[in-house]
Tab-separated table of C-alpha atoms and ligand atoms in Angstrom:
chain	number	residue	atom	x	y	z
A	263	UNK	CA	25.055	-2.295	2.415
A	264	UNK	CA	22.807	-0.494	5.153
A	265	UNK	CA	19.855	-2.599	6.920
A	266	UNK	CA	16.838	-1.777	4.254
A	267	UNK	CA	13.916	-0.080	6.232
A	268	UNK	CA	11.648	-3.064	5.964
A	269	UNK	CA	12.394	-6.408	5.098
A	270	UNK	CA	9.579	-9.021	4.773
A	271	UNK	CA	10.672	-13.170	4.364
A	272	UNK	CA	8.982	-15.832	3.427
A	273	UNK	CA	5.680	-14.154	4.784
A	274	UNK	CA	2.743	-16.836	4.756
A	275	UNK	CA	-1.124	-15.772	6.501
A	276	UNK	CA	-3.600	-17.845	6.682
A	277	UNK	CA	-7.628	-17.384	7.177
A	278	UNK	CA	-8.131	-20.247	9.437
A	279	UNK	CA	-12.285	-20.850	9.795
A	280	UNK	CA	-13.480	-24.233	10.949
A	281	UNK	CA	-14.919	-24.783	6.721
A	282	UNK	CA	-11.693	-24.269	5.435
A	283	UNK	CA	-8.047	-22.905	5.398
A	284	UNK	CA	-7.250	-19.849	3.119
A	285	UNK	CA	-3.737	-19.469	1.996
A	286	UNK	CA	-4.004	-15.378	1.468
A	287	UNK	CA	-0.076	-14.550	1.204
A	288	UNK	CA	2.247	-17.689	0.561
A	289	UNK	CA	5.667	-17.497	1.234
A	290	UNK	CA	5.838	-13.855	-0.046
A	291	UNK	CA	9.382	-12.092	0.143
A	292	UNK	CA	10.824	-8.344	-0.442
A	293	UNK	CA	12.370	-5.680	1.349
A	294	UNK	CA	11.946	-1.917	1.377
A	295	UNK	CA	14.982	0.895	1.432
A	296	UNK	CA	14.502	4.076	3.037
A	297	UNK	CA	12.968	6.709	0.969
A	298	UNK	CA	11.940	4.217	-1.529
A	299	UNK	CA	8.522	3.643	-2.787
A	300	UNK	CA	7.536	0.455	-3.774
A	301	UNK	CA	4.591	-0.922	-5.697
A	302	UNK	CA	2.557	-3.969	-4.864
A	303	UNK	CA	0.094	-4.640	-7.891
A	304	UNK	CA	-2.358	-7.681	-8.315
A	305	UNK	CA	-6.146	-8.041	-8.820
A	306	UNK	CA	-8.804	-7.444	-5.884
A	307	UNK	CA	-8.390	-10.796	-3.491
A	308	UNK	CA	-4.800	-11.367	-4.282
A	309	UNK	CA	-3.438	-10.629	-0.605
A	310	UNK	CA	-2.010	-7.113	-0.815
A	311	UNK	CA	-3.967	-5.433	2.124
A	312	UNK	CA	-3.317	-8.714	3.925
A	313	UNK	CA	0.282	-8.303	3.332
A	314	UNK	CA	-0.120	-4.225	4.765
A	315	UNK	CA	-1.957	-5.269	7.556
A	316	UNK	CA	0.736	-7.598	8.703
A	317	UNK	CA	3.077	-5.178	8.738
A	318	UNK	CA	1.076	-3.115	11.026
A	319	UNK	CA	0.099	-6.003	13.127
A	320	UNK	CA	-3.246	-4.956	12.475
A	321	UNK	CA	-4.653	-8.530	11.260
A	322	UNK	CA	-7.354	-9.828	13.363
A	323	UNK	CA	-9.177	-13.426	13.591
A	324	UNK	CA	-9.475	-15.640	11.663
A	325	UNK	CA	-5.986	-14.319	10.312
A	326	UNK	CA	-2.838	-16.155	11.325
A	327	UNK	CA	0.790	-15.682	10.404
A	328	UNK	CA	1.615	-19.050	8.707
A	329	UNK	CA	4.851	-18.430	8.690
A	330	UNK	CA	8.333	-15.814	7.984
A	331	UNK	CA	9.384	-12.706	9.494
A	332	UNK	CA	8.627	-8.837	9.274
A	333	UNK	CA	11.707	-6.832	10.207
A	334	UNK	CA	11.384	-2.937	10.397
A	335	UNK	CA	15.264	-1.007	10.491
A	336	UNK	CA	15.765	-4.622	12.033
A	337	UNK	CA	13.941	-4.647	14.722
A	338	UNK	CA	11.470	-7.748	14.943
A	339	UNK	CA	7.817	-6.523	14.210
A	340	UNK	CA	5.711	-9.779	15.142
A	341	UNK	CA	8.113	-9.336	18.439
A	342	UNK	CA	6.817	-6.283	19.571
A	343	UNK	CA	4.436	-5.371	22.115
A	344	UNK	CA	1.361	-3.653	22.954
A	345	UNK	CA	3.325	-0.518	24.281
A	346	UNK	CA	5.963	-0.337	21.100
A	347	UNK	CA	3.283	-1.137	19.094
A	348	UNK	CA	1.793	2.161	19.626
A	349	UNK	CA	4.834	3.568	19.005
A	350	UNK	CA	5.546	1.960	16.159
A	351	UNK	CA	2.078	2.530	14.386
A	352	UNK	CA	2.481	6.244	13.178
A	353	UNK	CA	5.835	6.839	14.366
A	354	UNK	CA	7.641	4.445	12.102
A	355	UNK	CA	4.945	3.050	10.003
A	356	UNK	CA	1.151	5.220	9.205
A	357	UNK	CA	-1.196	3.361	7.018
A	358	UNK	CA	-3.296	5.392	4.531
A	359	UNK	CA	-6.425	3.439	3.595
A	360	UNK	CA	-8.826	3.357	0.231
A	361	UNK	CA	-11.686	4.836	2.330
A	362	UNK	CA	-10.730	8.485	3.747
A	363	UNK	CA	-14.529	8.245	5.486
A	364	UNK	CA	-13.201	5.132	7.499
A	365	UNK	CA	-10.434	6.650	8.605
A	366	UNK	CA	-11.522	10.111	10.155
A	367	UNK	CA	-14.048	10.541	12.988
A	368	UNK	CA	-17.397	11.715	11.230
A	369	UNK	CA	-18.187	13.689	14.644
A	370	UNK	CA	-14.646	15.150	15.013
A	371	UNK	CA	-13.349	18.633	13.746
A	372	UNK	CA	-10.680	18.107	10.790
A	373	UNK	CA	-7.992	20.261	13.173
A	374	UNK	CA	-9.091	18.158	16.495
A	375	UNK	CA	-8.371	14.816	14.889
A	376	UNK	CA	-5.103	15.738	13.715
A	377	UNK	CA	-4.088	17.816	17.035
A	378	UNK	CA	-5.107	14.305	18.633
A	379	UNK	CA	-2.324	13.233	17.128
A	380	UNK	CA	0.260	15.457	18.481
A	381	UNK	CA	-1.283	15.414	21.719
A	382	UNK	CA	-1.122	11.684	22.464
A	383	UNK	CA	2.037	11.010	20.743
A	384	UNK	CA	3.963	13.564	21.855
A	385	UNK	CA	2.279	15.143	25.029
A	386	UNK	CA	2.035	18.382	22.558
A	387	UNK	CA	-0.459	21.091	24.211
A	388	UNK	CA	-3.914	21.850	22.333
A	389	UNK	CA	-2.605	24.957	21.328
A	390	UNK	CA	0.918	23.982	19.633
A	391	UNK	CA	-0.977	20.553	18.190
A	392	UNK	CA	-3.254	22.672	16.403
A	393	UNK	CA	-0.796	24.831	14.905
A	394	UNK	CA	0.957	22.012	14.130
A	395	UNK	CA	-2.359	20.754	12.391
A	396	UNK	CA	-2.586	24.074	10.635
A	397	UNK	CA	0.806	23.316	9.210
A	398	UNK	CA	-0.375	19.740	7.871
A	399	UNK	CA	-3.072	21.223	6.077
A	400	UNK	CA	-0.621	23.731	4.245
A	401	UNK	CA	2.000	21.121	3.067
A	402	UNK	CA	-1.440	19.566	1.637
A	403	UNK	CA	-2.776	22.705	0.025
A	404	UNK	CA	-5.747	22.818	2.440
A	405	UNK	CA	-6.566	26.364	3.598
A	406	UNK	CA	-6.504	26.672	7.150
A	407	UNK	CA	-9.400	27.119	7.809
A	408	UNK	CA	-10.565	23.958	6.931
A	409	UNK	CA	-9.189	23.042	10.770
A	410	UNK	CA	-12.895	24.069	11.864
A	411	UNK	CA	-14.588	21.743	9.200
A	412	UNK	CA	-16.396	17.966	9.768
A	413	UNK	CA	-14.904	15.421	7.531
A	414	UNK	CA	-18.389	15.170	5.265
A	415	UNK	CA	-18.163	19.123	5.087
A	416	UNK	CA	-14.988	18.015	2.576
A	417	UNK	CA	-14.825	16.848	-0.786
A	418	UNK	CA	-13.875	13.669	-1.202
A	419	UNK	CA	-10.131	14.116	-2.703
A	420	UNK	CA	-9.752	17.036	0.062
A	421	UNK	CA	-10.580	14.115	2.734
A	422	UNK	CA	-7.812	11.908	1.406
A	423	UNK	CA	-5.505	14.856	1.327
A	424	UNK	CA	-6.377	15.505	4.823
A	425	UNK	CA	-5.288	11.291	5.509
A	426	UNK	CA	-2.406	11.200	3.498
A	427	UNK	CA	-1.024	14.944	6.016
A	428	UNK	CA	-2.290	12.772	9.359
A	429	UNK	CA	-0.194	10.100	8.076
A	430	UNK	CA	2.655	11.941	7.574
A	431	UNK	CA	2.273	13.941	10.832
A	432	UNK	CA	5.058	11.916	13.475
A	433	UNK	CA	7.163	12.093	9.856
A	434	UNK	CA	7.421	7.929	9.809
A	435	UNK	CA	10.223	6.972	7.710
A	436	UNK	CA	7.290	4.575	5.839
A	437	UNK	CA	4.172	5.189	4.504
A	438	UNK	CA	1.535	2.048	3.693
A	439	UNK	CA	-0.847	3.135	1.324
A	440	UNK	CA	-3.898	1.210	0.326
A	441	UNK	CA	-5.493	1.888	-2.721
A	442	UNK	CA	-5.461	5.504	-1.831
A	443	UNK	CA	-6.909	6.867	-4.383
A	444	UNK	CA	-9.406	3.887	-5.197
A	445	UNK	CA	-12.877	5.741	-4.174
A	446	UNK	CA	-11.812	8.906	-6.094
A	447	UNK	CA	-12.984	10.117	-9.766
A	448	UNK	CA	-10.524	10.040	-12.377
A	449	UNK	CA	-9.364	13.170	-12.355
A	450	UNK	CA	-8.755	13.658	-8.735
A	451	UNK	CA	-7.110	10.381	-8.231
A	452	UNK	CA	-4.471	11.945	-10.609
A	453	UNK	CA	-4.378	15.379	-8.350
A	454	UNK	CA	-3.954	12.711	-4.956
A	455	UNK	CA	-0.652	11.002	-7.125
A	456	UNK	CA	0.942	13.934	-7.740
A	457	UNK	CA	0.551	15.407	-4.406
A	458	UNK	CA	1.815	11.894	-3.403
A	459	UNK	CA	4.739	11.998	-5.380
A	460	UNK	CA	5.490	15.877	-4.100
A	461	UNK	CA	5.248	15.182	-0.284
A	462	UNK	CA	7.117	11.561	-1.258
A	463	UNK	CA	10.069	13.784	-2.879
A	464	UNK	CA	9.514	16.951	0.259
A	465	UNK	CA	9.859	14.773	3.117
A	466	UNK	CA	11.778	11.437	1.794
A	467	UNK	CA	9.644	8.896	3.906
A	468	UNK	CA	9.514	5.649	1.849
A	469	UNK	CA	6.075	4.273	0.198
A	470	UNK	CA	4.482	0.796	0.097
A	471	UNK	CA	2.164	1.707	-2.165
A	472	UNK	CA	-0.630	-1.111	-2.836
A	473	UNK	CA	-3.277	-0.958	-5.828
A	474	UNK	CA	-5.099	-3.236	-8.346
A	475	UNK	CA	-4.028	-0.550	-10.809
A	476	UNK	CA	-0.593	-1.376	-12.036
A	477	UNK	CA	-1.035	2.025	-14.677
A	478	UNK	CA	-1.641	4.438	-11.771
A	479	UNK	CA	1.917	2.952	-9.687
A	480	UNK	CA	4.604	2.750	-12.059
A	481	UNK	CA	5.048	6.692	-12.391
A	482	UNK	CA	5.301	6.867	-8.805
A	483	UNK	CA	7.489	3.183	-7.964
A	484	UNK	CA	11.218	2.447	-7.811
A	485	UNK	CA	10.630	-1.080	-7.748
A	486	UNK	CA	7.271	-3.289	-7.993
A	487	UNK	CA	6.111	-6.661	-7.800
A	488	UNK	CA	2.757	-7.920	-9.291
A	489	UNK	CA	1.187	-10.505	-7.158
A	490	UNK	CA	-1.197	-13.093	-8.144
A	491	UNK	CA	-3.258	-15.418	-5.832
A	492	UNK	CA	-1.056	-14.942	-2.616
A	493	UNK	CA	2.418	-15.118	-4.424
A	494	UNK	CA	4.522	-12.565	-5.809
A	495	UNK	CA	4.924	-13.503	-9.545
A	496	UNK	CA	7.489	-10.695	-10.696
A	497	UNK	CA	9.504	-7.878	-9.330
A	498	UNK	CA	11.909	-5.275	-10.756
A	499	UNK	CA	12.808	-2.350	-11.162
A	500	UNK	CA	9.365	-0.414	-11.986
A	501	UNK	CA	10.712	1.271	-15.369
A	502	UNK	CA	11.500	-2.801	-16.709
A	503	UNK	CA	8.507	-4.055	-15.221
A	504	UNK	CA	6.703	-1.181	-17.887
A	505	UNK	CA	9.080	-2.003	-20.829
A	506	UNK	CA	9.864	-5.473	-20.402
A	507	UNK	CA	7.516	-7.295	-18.274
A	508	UNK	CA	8.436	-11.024	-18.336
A	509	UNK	CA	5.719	-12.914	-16.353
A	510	UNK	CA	2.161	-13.229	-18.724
A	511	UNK	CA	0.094	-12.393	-15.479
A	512	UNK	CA	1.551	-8.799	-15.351
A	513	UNK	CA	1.427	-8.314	-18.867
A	514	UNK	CA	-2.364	-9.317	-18.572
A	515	UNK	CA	-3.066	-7.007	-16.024
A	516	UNK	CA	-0.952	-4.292	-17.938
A	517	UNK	CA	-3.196	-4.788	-20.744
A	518	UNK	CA	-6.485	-4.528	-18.148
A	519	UNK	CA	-5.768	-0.670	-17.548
A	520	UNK	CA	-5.710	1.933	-19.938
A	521	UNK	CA	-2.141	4.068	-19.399
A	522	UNK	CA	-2.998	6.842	-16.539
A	523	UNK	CA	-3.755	9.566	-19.036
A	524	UNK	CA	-5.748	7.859	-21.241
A	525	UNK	CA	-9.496	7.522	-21.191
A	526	UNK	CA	-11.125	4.671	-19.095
A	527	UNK	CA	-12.122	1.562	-20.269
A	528	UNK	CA	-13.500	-1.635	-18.578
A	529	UNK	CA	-11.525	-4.260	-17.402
A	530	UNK	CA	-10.152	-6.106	-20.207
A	531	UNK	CA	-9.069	-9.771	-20.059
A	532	UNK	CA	-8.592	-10.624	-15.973
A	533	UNK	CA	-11.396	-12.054	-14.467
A	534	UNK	CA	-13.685	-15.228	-13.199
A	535	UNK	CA	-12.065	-18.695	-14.805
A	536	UNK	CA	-8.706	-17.221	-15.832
A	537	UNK	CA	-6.174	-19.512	-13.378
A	538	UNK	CA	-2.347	-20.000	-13.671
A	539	UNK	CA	-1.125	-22.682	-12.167
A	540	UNK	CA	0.478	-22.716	-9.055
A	541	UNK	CA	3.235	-20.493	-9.096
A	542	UNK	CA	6.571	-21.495	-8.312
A	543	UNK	CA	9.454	-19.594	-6.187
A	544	UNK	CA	10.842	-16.490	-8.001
A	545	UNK	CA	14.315	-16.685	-9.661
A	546	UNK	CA	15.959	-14.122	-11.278
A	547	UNK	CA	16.352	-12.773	-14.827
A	548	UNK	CA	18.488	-9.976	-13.986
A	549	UNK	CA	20.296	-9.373	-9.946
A	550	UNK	CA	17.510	-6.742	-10.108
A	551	UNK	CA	14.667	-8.759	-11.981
A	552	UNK	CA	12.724	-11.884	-10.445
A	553	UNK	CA	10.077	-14.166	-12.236
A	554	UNK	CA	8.116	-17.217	-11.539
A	555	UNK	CA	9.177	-19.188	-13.682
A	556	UNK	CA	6.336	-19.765	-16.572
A	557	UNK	CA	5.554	-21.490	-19.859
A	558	UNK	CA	4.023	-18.826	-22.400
A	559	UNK	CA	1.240	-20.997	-22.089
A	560	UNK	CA	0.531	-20.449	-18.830
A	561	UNK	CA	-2.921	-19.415	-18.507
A	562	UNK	CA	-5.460	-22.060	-17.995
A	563	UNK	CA	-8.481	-19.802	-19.781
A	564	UNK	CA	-8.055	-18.597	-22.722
A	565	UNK	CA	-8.581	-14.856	-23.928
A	566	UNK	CA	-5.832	-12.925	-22.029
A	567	UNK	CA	-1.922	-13.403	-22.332
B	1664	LIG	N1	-11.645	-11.879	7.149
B	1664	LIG	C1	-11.395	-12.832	6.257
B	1664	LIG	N2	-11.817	-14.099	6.439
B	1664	LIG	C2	-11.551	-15.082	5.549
B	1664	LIG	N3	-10.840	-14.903	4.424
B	1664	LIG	C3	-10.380	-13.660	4.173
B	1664	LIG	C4	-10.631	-12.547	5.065
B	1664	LIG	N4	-10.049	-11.457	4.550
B	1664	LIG	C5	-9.466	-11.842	3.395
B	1664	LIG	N5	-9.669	-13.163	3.168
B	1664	LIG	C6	-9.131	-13.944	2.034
B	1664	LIG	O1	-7.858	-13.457	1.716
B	1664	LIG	C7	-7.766	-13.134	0.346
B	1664	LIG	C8	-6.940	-11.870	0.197
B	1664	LIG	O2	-7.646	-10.755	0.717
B	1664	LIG	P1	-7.042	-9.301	0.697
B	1664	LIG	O3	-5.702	-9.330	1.325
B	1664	LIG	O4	-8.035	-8.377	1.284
B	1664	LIG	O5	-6.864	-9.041	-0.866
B	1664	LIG	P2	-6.634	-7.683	-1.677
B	1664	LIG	O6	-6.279	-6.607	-0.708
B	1664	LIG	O7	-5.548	-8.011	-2.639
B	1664	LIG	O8	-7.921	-7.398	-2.389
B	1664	LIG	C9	-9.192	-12.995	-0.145
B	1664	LIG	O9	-9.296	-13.460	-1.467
B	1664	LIG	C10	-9.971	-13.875	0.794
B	1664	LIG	O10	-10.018	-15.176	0.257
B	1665	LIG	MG1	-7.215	-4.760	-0.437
């Protein structure tokens, strides 16, 4: 079997502050093969973007790496330094956050910001970045002309569109993706998947793909893994996560989200007061499906599983 692209062991970070210790990701293990896309579900707090920005070495005070290893096409990611760093962040791994507004430069011309990209990363000249740029927009459906535009002059699915091309632009073999499409309408945050799913199938980089959704991922995923407070609980295959989820937390927050196509409803079930207990170390149902192991009466509040 080849090296997978990204392989992630026993991952623990911690939010050290002098009140108290948080435990954010706990011993958290899974791996990534090229041109895969895998989904990372669990409620808002659980540790998923804490998780993403390890990988990208992008976590910041009071954040510290409790423990395990991040490999990337083996190569030792806590290892590396400021100069392959840079390389690495784009080049092999571009993060695509929730908010498209926090990620472009408000003052910046669409086309500048993404010929930046060529230009620093690969010594392109103005000239060739911005045809290059031009390019982007058309694999995104973005008329050209756009290149001219200021991010707010956008709508707000164009914006993301514009985010998800930049990320793509060095062609990284993996894509992060934070709730992408969290800040977008309904309707639009269908129109982001699919283009998703296109450029995902066009240019065969591989997705970790992070939302509180678990409806909007498992069209898109291979494989997924619900998390719950810092630990994985499941993962499996996506397809028998949807037909035969085993752990009560991911049927709960199945049951949270109406299917994609449906019509919206509130937030069923999950919430403040609903607990499991702690959760123990995965073990396997199938070689392809893992579960906490779990009593059916698992949930410490009532009113969900
Ligand atoms: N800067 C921070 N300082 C202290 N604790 C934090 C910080 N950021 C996140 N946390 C803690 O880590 C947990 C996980 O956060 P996060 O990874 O952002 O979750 P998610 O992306 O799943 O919503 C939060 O519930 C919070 O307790
Ligand atoms: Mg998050």
């Amino acid at each position: 079997m080849s090296t997978p692209l990204l392989e992630v062991e026993d991952l623990s970070v911690e939010y050290v502050t002098e009140a108290r210790t948080v435990r954010a990701v706990d011993r958290v293990t899974f791996s990534i093969a090229e041109r895969e896309v895998f989904g990372l579900a669990g409620e808002s707090g659980c540790g998923k973007s804490t998780i993403a920005n390890a990988i990208l070495r992008l976590l910041r005070d009071p954040a510290v790496i409790a423990g395990g290893s991040i490999r990337f096409a083996g190569t030792d990611v806590l290892a590396l330094n400021a100069d392959e760093l840079r390389d690495f962040r784009w080049r092999q791994v571009a993060m695509v956050f929730q908010s498209a507004m926090n990620s472009l430069n408000p003052v910046m011309t669409i086309g500048d910001q993404i010929a930046d990209i060529f230009t620093t990363h690969e010594g392109a000249s103005k000239k060739s970045a911005l045809a290059r740029a031009g390019e982007l927009l058309d694999l995104v459906g973005i008329p050209q002309e756009r290149l001219r535009a200021y991010p707010h002059q956008l709508s707000g699915g164009m914006r993301q569109r514009v985010v998800i091309a930049m990320a793509t632009a060095l062609r990284p073999p993996l894509l992060i993706m934070d709730e992408p499409t969290t800040a977008l309408d309904v309707v639009v945050q269908q129109e982001i998947m699919a283009q998703i799913k296109e450029l995902q199938q066009q240019l065969g980089f591989a997705i970790l793909f992070i939302t509180h959704d678990i409806s909007l991922m498992v069209e898109l995923s291979d494989r997924m893994a619900v998390m719950y407070a810092g630990r994985f609980v499941e993962t499996a295959p996506a397809k028998e996560i949807l037909d035969a989820p085993e752990h009560p937390y991911t049927r709960a927050l199945m049951n949270a989200f109406p299917p994609m196509s449906g019509p919206r409803t509130r937030l069923r079930g999950l919430g403040e007061g609903v607990r499991f207990r702690d959760i123990p170390d995965l073990e396997p149902v199938t070689p392809t499906h893992w579960v906490a192991p779990h009593t059916e009466d698992e949930l410490i509040s009532e009113g969900i599983a």
